[in-house]
Short mmCIF file of C-alpha atoms and ligand atoms in Angstrom, two decimals:
data_model
loop_
_atom_site.label_atom_id
_atom_site.label_comp_id
_atom_site.label_asym_id
_atom_site.label_seq_id
_atom_site.Cartn_x
_atom_site.Cartn_y
_atom_site.Cartn_z
CA MET A 1418 67.89 162.15 140.64
CA ALA A 1419 67.68 162.38 137.49
CA ARG A 1420 70.58 163.69 135.84
CA ILE A 1421 70.36 166.72 133.60
CA LEU A 1422 72.91 166.90 130.27
CA ALA A 1423 73.95 169.96 127.92
CA VAL A 1424 74.09 168.95 124.55
CA THR A 1425 76.99 167.29 123.10
CA ASN A 1426 77.30 164.77 120.69
CA ALA A 1427 78.52 162.69 123.60
CA ALA A 1428 75.53 163.24 125.83
CA ILE A 1429 72.91 162.39 122.61
CA ALA A 1430 75.12 159.30 121.90
CA GLU A 1431 74.26 158.72 126.05
CA ALA A 1432 71.01 159.11 125.63
CA ALA A 1433 70.65 156.92 122.23
CA ALA A 1434 72.05 154.12 124.20
CA ALA A 1435 70.24 154.95 127.68
CA LEU A 1436 66.81 154.33 125.21
CA GLY A 1437 68.49 151.21 123.67
CA ALA A 1438 68.35 149.63 127.03
CA GLY A 1439 64.75 150.52 127.34
CA ASP A 1440 65.53 153.66 129.71
CA LEU A 1441 63.31 157.08 129.51
CA VAL A 1442 65.10 160.38 128.52
CA ALA A 1443 63.85 163.51 128.76
CA PHE A 1444 64.23 165.89 125.37
CA PRO A 1445 63.57 169.38 124.52
CA THR A 1446 60.92 169.57 121.11
CA GLU A 1447 59.63 173.25 119.87
CA THR A 1448 56.25 172.33 122.09
CA VAL A 1449 57.54 171.12 125.60
CA TYR A 1450 59.74 168.81 126.98
CA GLY A 1451 58.63 165.61 126.25
CA LEU A 1452 59.66 161.59 128.34
CA GLY A 1453 60.71 159.42 125.66
CA ALA A 1454 61.15 155.68 125.42
CA ASN A 1455 61.51 153.24 122.22
CA ALA A 1456 57.88 153.31 121.20
CA LEU A 1457 58.66 149.86 119.93
CA ASN A 1458 59.62 148.25 123.45
CA ALA A 1459 56.61 147.15 125.69
CA ASP A 1460 58.41 147.39 128.06
CA ALA A 1461 60.04 150.60 128.24
CA VAL A 1462 56.91 152.42 127.05
CA ALA A 1463 55.03 150.81 130.24
CA ARG A 1464 57.82 152.68 132.72
CA ILE A 1465 56.31 156.03 131.28
CA PHE A 1466 53.38 155.20 131.88
CA ALA A 1467 54.05 154.67 135.61
CA ALA A 1468 56.49 157.62 135.94
CA LYS A 1469 53.82 159.78 134.98
CA GLY A 1470 50.57 158.24 136.65
CA ARG A 1471 48.90 158.20 133.89
CA PRO A 1472 46.35 156.14 132.81
CA ALA A 1473 46.23 153.25 130.73
CA THR A 1474 43.84 154.40 128.71
CA ASN A 1475 45.07 157.80 127.39
CA PRO A 1476 47.29 156.80 124.16
CA LEU A 1477 51.03 158.01 123.14
CA ILE A 1478 51.91 159.86 120.97
CA VAL A 1479 55.31 158.58 118.93
CA HIS A 1480 57.86 161.30 117.18
CA ILE A 1481 59.74 160.31 113.84
CA ALA A 1482 62.54 161.39 112.26
CA GLN A 1483 61.11 162.16 108.97
CA SER A 1484 57.48 161.39 107.09
CA ALA A 1485 59.09 158.70 105.56
CA ASP A 1486 59.49 157.02 108.56
CA ALA A 1487 55.63 157.11 109.17
CA SER A 1488 54.64 154.18 106.75
CA ALA A 1489 55.77 151.33 108.73
CA LEU A 1490 54.03 152.60 112.08
CA ALA A 1491 50.63 153.66 110.29
CA ASP A 1492 48.58 153.75 107.07
CA THR A 1493 49.50 156.97 105.56
CA SER A 1494 47.72 156.58 102.11
CA ALA A 1495 45.14 159.26 103.15
CA PRO A 1496 45.69 161.96 100.71
CA ALA A 1497 45.43 164.21 103.45
CA PHE A 1498 48.58 162.89 105.23
CA ALA A 1499 51.09 163.34 102.49
CA ARG A 1500 49.80 167.23 101.99
CA LEU A 1501 49.47 167.59 105.57
CA ALA A 1502 53.01 166.45 106.48
CA ALA A 1503 54.56 168.87 103.95
CA ALA A 1504 53.66 171.34 104.92
CA PHE A 1505 53.50 171.37 108.50
CA TRP A 1506 56.65 167.99 109.46
CA PRO A 1507 58.45 168.67 110.89
CA GLY A 1508 56.36 170.74 113.38
CA PRO A 1509 54.11 171.08 116.01
CA LEU A 1510 51.37 168.80 113.97
CA THR A 1511 50.31 165.53 115.53
CA LEU A 1512 48.70 163.40 112.73
CA VAL A 1513 46.01 160.22 114.34
CA LEU A 1514 46.22 157.80 111.69
CA PRO A 1515 45.01 153.80 111.42
CA LYS A 1516 48.06 152.17 113.10
CA GLN A 1517 50.08 149.12 111.81
CA PRO A 1518 50.48 145.78 113.84
CA ILE A 1519 54.10 146.59 114.92
CA VAL A 1520 52.75 149.41 117.22
CA PRO A 1521 52.75 147.95 120.60
CA ASP A 1522 48.66 148.30 122.04
CA ILE A 1523 50.13 149.65 125.05
CA VAL A 1524 51.45 153.25 122.95
CA THR A 1525 48.28 153.47 121.63
CA ALA A 1526 45.47 152.61 124.89
CA GLY A 1527 44.70 149.11 123.23
CA GLY A 1528 42.91 150.80 120.02
CA PRO A 1529 43.43 151.08 116.59
CA THR A 1530 44.65 154.46 115.93
CA VAL A 1531 48.24 156.06 116.15
CA ALA A 1532 49.22 159.42 116.69
CA LEU A 1533 52.52 160.79 114.74
CA ARG A 1534 54.42 163.26 114.92
CA VAL A 1535 58.10 165.11 113.77
CA PRO A 1536 59.48 167.47 115.67
CA ARG A 1537 61.56 170.63 115.11
CA HIS A 1538 63.56 170.74 117.34
CA PRO A 1539 67.63 170.06 116.43
CA VAL A 1540 68.14 168.37 119.43
CA ALA A 1541 64.85 165.87 119.09
CA LEU A 1542 65.71 165.25 115.80
CA ALA A 1543 69.50 164.01 116.60
CA LEU A 1544 68.13 161.80 119.24
CA LEU A 1545 65.73 160.02 117.19
CA GLN A 1546 68.08 159.72 114.27
CA ALA A 1547 71.20 158.35 117.33
CA ALA A 1548 68.17 156.36 118.47
CA GLY A 1549 67.09 154.51 115.18
CA VAL A 1550 63.80 153.82 116.66
CA PRO A 1551 60.59 155.68 116.98
CA LEU A 1552 60.27 157.36 119.95
CA ALA A 1553 56.61 157.51 122.33
CA ALA A 1554 56.64 160.96 124.24
CA PRO A 1555 53.82 162.27 126.24
CA SER A 1556 54.99 165.84 128.06
CA ALA A 1557 57.42 165.36 130.70
CA ASN A 1558 54.87 165.56 133.41
CA ARG A 1559 53.08 164.16 136.35
CA SER A 1560 50.02 163.14 134.70
CA GLU A 1561 47.38 166.46 134.87
CA GLN A 1562 50.73 168.60 135.78
CA LEU A 1563 51.97 171.78 134.29
CA SER A 1564 53.97 170.26 130.97
CA PRO A 1565 57.51 171.40 131.33
CA THR A 1566 59.46 174.06 129.30
CA ARG A 1567 62.29 173.75 130.85
CA ALA A 1568 64.57 170.81 132.12
CA GLN A 1569 64.38 172.27 135.55
CA HIS A 1570 60.56 171.77 134.83
CA VAL A 1571 61.00 168.03 134.43
CA VAL A 1572 63.42 167.28 137.26
CA GLU A 1573 60.93 169.40 139.18
CA GLY A 1574 58.19 166.86 138.30
CA LEU A 1575 59.70 163.46 137.69
CA GLU A 1576 62.76 163.69 139.73
CA GLU A 1577 64.00 160.49 140.16
CA ALA A 1578 60.98 158.70 137.22
CA VAL A 1579 63.36 159.84 134.73
CA ASP A 1580 67.21 158.74 134.01
CA ILE A 1581 68.23 161.32 132.15
CA VAL A 1582 66.96 165.26 130.79
CA LEU A 1583 68.37 166.57 127.73
CA ASP A 1584 68.99 170.35 128.03
CA GLY A 1585 67.63 172.07 124.92
CA GLY A 1586 66.83 175.67 126.77
CA PRO A 1587 63.67 177.22 127.03
CA ALA A 1588 60.76 175.56 124.60
CA GLU A 1589 59.52 178.06 121.12
CA VAL A 1590 55.83 177.17 121.31
CA GLY A 1591 55.01 176.31 124.43
CA LEU A 1592 51.58 174.72 124.40
CA GLU A 1593 51.56 171.19 123.22
CA SER A 1594 50.97 170.19 119.32
CA THR A 1595 47.93 170.52 117.50
CA VAL A 1596 46.38 166.83 117.00
CA LEU A 1597 44.36 166.59 114.39
CA ASP A 1598 42.31 162.60 113.57
CA LEU A 1599 42.38 161.47 109.76
CA THR A 1600 40.86 158.52 109.84
CA GLU A 1601 37.97 160.30 109.67
CA GLN A 1602 37.06 162.41 106.63
CA PRO A 1603 36.82 166.22 106.65
CA PRO A 1604 39.77 165.34 109.37
CA ARG A 1605 38.82 166.41 112.64
CA LEU A 1606 40.77 168.38 115.88
CA LEU A 1607 41.38 166.94 118.63
CA ARG A 1608 43.37 169.21 120.51
CA PRO A 1609 44.15 172.84 119.32
CA GLY A 1610 47.89 174.42 119.77
CA HIS A 1611 50.47 176.42 117.42
CA ILE A 1612 49.16 175.43 114.30
CA THR A 1613 45.38 176.38 114.08
CA CYS A 1614 42.45 175.36 111.80
CA SER A 1615 42.95 177.97 109.51
CA ASP A 1616 46.27 177.13 108.41
CA LEU A 1617 44.95 173.22 108.60
CA GLU A 1618 42.29 174.44 105.88
CA ALA A 1619 44.33 176.44 103.95
CA VAL A 1620 46.35 173.23 103.26
CA LEU A 1621 43.00 170.85 102.71
CA GLY A 1622 41.39 172.81 101.30
CA THR A 1623 38.28 171.83 102.50
CA PRO A 1624 36.85 172.99 106.11
CA LEU A 1625 37.18 170.53 109.53
CA ALA A 1626 34.84 168.66 110.91
CA ALA A 1627 32.89 170.68 113.09
CA GLY A 1628 32.02 170.00 117.21
CA PRO A 1629 33.00 166.48 119.07
CA SER A 1630 33.50 163.56 117.38
CA ALA A 1631 29.92 161.05 116.78
CA ALA A 1632 32.90 158.28 117.94
CA GLY A 1633 32.38 160.26 121.62
CA PRO A 1634 35.05 161.63 124.07
CA ALA A 1635 36.93 157.90 123.76
CA ARG A 1636 38.22 159.46 120.41
CA SER A 1637 40.45 161.53 122.30
CA PRO A 1638 41.20 159.92 125.80
CA GLY A 1639 44.00 162.67 127.13
CA GLN A 1640 41.57 165.17 126.22
CA SER A 1641 40.09 165.07 129.80
CA ARG A 1642 39.00 168.49 131.01
CA ARG A 1643 41.07 169.07 134.09
CA HIS A 1644 44.71 169.07 132.69
CA TYR A 1645 47.91 170.81 132.33
CA ALA A 1646 46.80 172.44 136.27
CA PRO A 1647 49.17 174.47 137.79
CA ARG A 1648 48.78 172.95 141.94
CA THR A 1649 47.28 176.53 143.05
CA PRO A 1650 43.51 176.67 142.31
CA LEU A 1651 43.26 179.20 139.03
CA HIS A 1652 40.16 181.19 138.00
CA VAL A 1653 39.91 182.91 134.64
CA VAL A 1654 38.44 186.38 134.95
CA GLU A 1655 37.82 189.78 133.30
CA ASN A 1656 38.82 192.57 135.68
CA VAL A 1657 41.96 191.06 136.26
CA TRP A 1658 43.51 194.39 138.00
CA GLU A 1659 40.26 194.86 140.30
CA ILE A 1660 39.54 191.66 141.17
CA ALA A 1661 43.75 191.42 142.58
CA ALA A 1662 43.46 194.17 144.62
CA LEU A 1663 40.27 192.74 146.78
CA THR A 1664 41.67 189.54 146.90
CA PRO A 1665 44.72 188.93 149.59
CA GLY A 1666 48.03 186.98 149.04
CA CYS A 1667 47.24 186.37 144.94
CA ALA A 1668 48.89 186.06 142.03
CA VAL A 1669 48.33 187.03 138.41
CA LEU A 1670 48.60 186.36 135.26
CA ALA A 1671 47.24 189.29 132.48
CA HIS A 1672 48.62 190.76 129.28
CA THR A 1673 47.31 194.12 130.22
CA PRO A 1674 49.63 195.91 132.06
CA PRO A 1675 48.97 196.51 136.30
CA PRO A 1676 47.73 200.28 137.17
CA VAL A 1677 49.82 202.43 138.78
CA PRO A 1678 50.72 202.07 141.84
CA PRO A 1679 50.43 198.01 141.73
CA PRO A 1680 47.61 196.41 144.01
CA SER A 1681 49.30 195.63 146.96
CA HIS A 1682 47.80 192.58 147.96
CA VAL A 1683 49.24 190.54 144.91
CA ARG A 1684 51.92 188.16 145.82
CA ALA A 1685 53.10 187.93 142.14
CA ALA A 1686 52.00 188.99 138.87
CA ALA A 1687 53.64 187.73 135.05
CA VAL A 1688 52.25 190.20 132.45
CA LEU A 1689 51.80 188.43 128.70
CA SER A 1690 51.95 189.43 125.38
CA ALA A 1691 48.74 190.68 123.97
CA GLY A 1692 49.55 189.11 120.96
CA SER A 1693 49.00 184.84 121.37
CA ARG A 1694 51.70 183.47 120.18
CA ALA A 1695 53.83 185.08 122.70
CA TYR A 1696 51.62 184.34 125.39
CA ALA A 1697 51.48 181.22 125.14
CA ALA A 1698 55.50 180.69 124.69
CA ALA A 1699 55.55 182.23 127.97
CA LEU A 1700 52.09 180.91 129.34
CA TYR A 1701 53.55 177.64 131.61
CA GLU A 1702 57.00 179.02 132.41
CA SER A 1703 54.81 182.08 134.17
CA LEU A 1704 52.17 179.25 135.37
CA HIS A 1705 55.52 177.29 137.06
CA ARG A 1706 56.94 180.26 138.62
CA LEU A 1707 53.44 182.06 139.81
CA ASP A 1708 52.30 178.57 141.34
CA SER A 1709 56.09 177.76 142.59
CA LEU A 1710 55.84 180.90 144.91
CA HIS A 1711 52.13 179.48 146.94
CA PRO A 1712 49.38 182.18 146.35
CA SER A 1713 46.00 181.76 147.68
CA ILE A 1714 44.86 181.80 144.46
CA ILE A 1715 46.13 182.38 140.06
CA LEU A 1716 43.73 184.81 138.45
CA ALA A 1717 45.11 184.94 135.24
CA GLU A 1718 43.20 187.29 132.50
CA ALA A 1719 40.38 186.55 129.87
CA VAL A 1720 42.10 186.35 126.31
CA PRO A 1721 40.48 187.10 123.65
CA GLU A 1722 37.60 185.35 122.07
CA ASP A 1723 39.04 184.80 118.18
CA ALA A 1724 40.80 181.75 116.68
CA ALA A 1725 43.86 182.96 116.94
CA TRP A 1726 43.68 182.49 121.26
CA LEU A 1727 41.86 178.88 121.20
CA ALA A 1728 44.39 176.38 121.68
CA VAL A 1729 45.45 179.42 125.01
CA ARG A 1730 41.64 179.56 125.62
CA ASP A 1731 41.55 175.93 125.82
CA ARG A 1732 44.62 175.64 128.18
CA LEU A 1733 42.62 178.00 130.44
CA ARG A 1734 40.44 176.44 130.77
CA ARG A 1735 41.64 173.43 131.74
CA ALA A 1736 43.84 174.53 134.29
CA SER A 1737 41.11 176.18 135.94
CA THR A 1738 38.44 173.34 135.70
CA ARG A 1739 39.35 171.41 139.11
O1 TXA B 46 53.36 168.82 121.54
C1 TXA B 46 53.40 168.03 122.08
O2 TXA B 46 52.88 167.06 121.35
C2 TXA B 46 53.96 166.75 122.86
C3 TXA B 46 55.71 166.63 122.94
C4 TXA B 46 56.39 166.33 124.05
O3 TXA B 46 55.34 165.94 121.47
N1 TXA B 46 53.91 165.87 123.76
C5 TXA B 46 52.37 165.77 124.52
O4 TXA B 46 51.77 164.67 124.55
O5 TXA B 46 51.51 166.54 124.11
P1 TXA B 46 50.45 164.04 125.79
O6 TXA B 46 50.82 162.53 125.56
O7 TXA B 46 51.00 165.09 126.88
O8 TXA B 46 50.14 164.07 124.84
C6 TXA B 46 48.76 163.36 124.11
C7 TXA B 46 47.58 163.71 123.53
C8 TXA B 46 46.79 163.57 124.22
O9 TXA B 46 45.83 164.32 124.32
C9 TXA B 46 46.57 162.03 124.25
O10 TXA B 46 45.18 161.30 124.29
C10 TXA B 46 46.45 162.30 121.86
O11 TXA B 46 47.59 163.28 121.92
N2 TXA B 46 46.24 161.07 121.29
C11 TXA B 46 47.33 160.23 121.33
N3 TXA B 46 47.34 159.17 121.06
C12 TXA B 46 45.88 159.17 120.48
C13 TXA B 46 45.57 158.36 119.11
N4 TXA B 46 45.62 157.28 118.57
N5 TXA B 46 43.83 158.57 119.12
C14 TXA B 46 43.76 159.92 119.67
N6 TXA B 46 43.99 160.71 120.32
C15 TXA B 46 45.47 160.45 120.53
MG1 MG B 47 50.69 166.11 128.61
#
């Protein structure tokens, strides 16, 4: 069984030593918990794929302690790189760049590019400093299941497949990082997140590439349609409380308040903020909770169509794909 460690200097040192020995350590980031291994140790990285049941075709994000560490792993000569790193690192932005030979092929799924990010969570940064190596870290969940926003979620999902879980409390952003491909000009969004297209465009001074890549779906191998899903079937609906009243044993994920009295059929409900960022921060936590109550179905209220909700809409759509 995984050991959950409260964050102390001794716990960071123990976790760093475990990483040095090729073990897996789950750690908090500001987005979700990551399942980390020494990115330069191909055998350790192979344990990540095994623990998650992740297809070898899906490359990993490599976490570094500071922007200056990027050039050892990737070609950072694109002018956009320096500007974006200065504006958003440490933070929830992942940049895809041409890889250097030192990065093992298993990390990049055999591809010529590597995804890099400097997380902004103090525990992640302390662990990176103490380990002294870049850390390959996908979200610390079984492949295709909900991402963890608490240490307890990691243990419930991965059980004995992870050695140590550093408990840094609930993740603040709650959705995985924005992924941006800098190997094309203009850069292309591969995964929407907390940092929005307009945030990126304001720094770049130019629009991002529109629509899917000419290189096809393989350009973003992790973006299979089904992802981030609870075990319970999830449907996105407009009039969620009306439909809930007709659906025995359902759970509701809403951002508008329930009618008074609440529908008697509803087994459990999570009423989140009507603001996209606070909603995002609570989304996975709420889905973990509703899922654990084994409802007949999770009815998720449709969210607004505007740009601020892009990342949330993306995750709800993937969670509802069977
Ligand atoms: O917020 C996050 O990004 C979290 C925390 C732990 O940092 N990590 C995370 O990792 O979400 P993961 O493995 O669950 O998602 C990584 C995404 C996948 O969609 C993957 O396909 C994509 O990044 N990716 C990784 N390397 C890539 C590359 N070289 N080219 C294109 N996409 C890449
Ligand atoms: Mg993931």
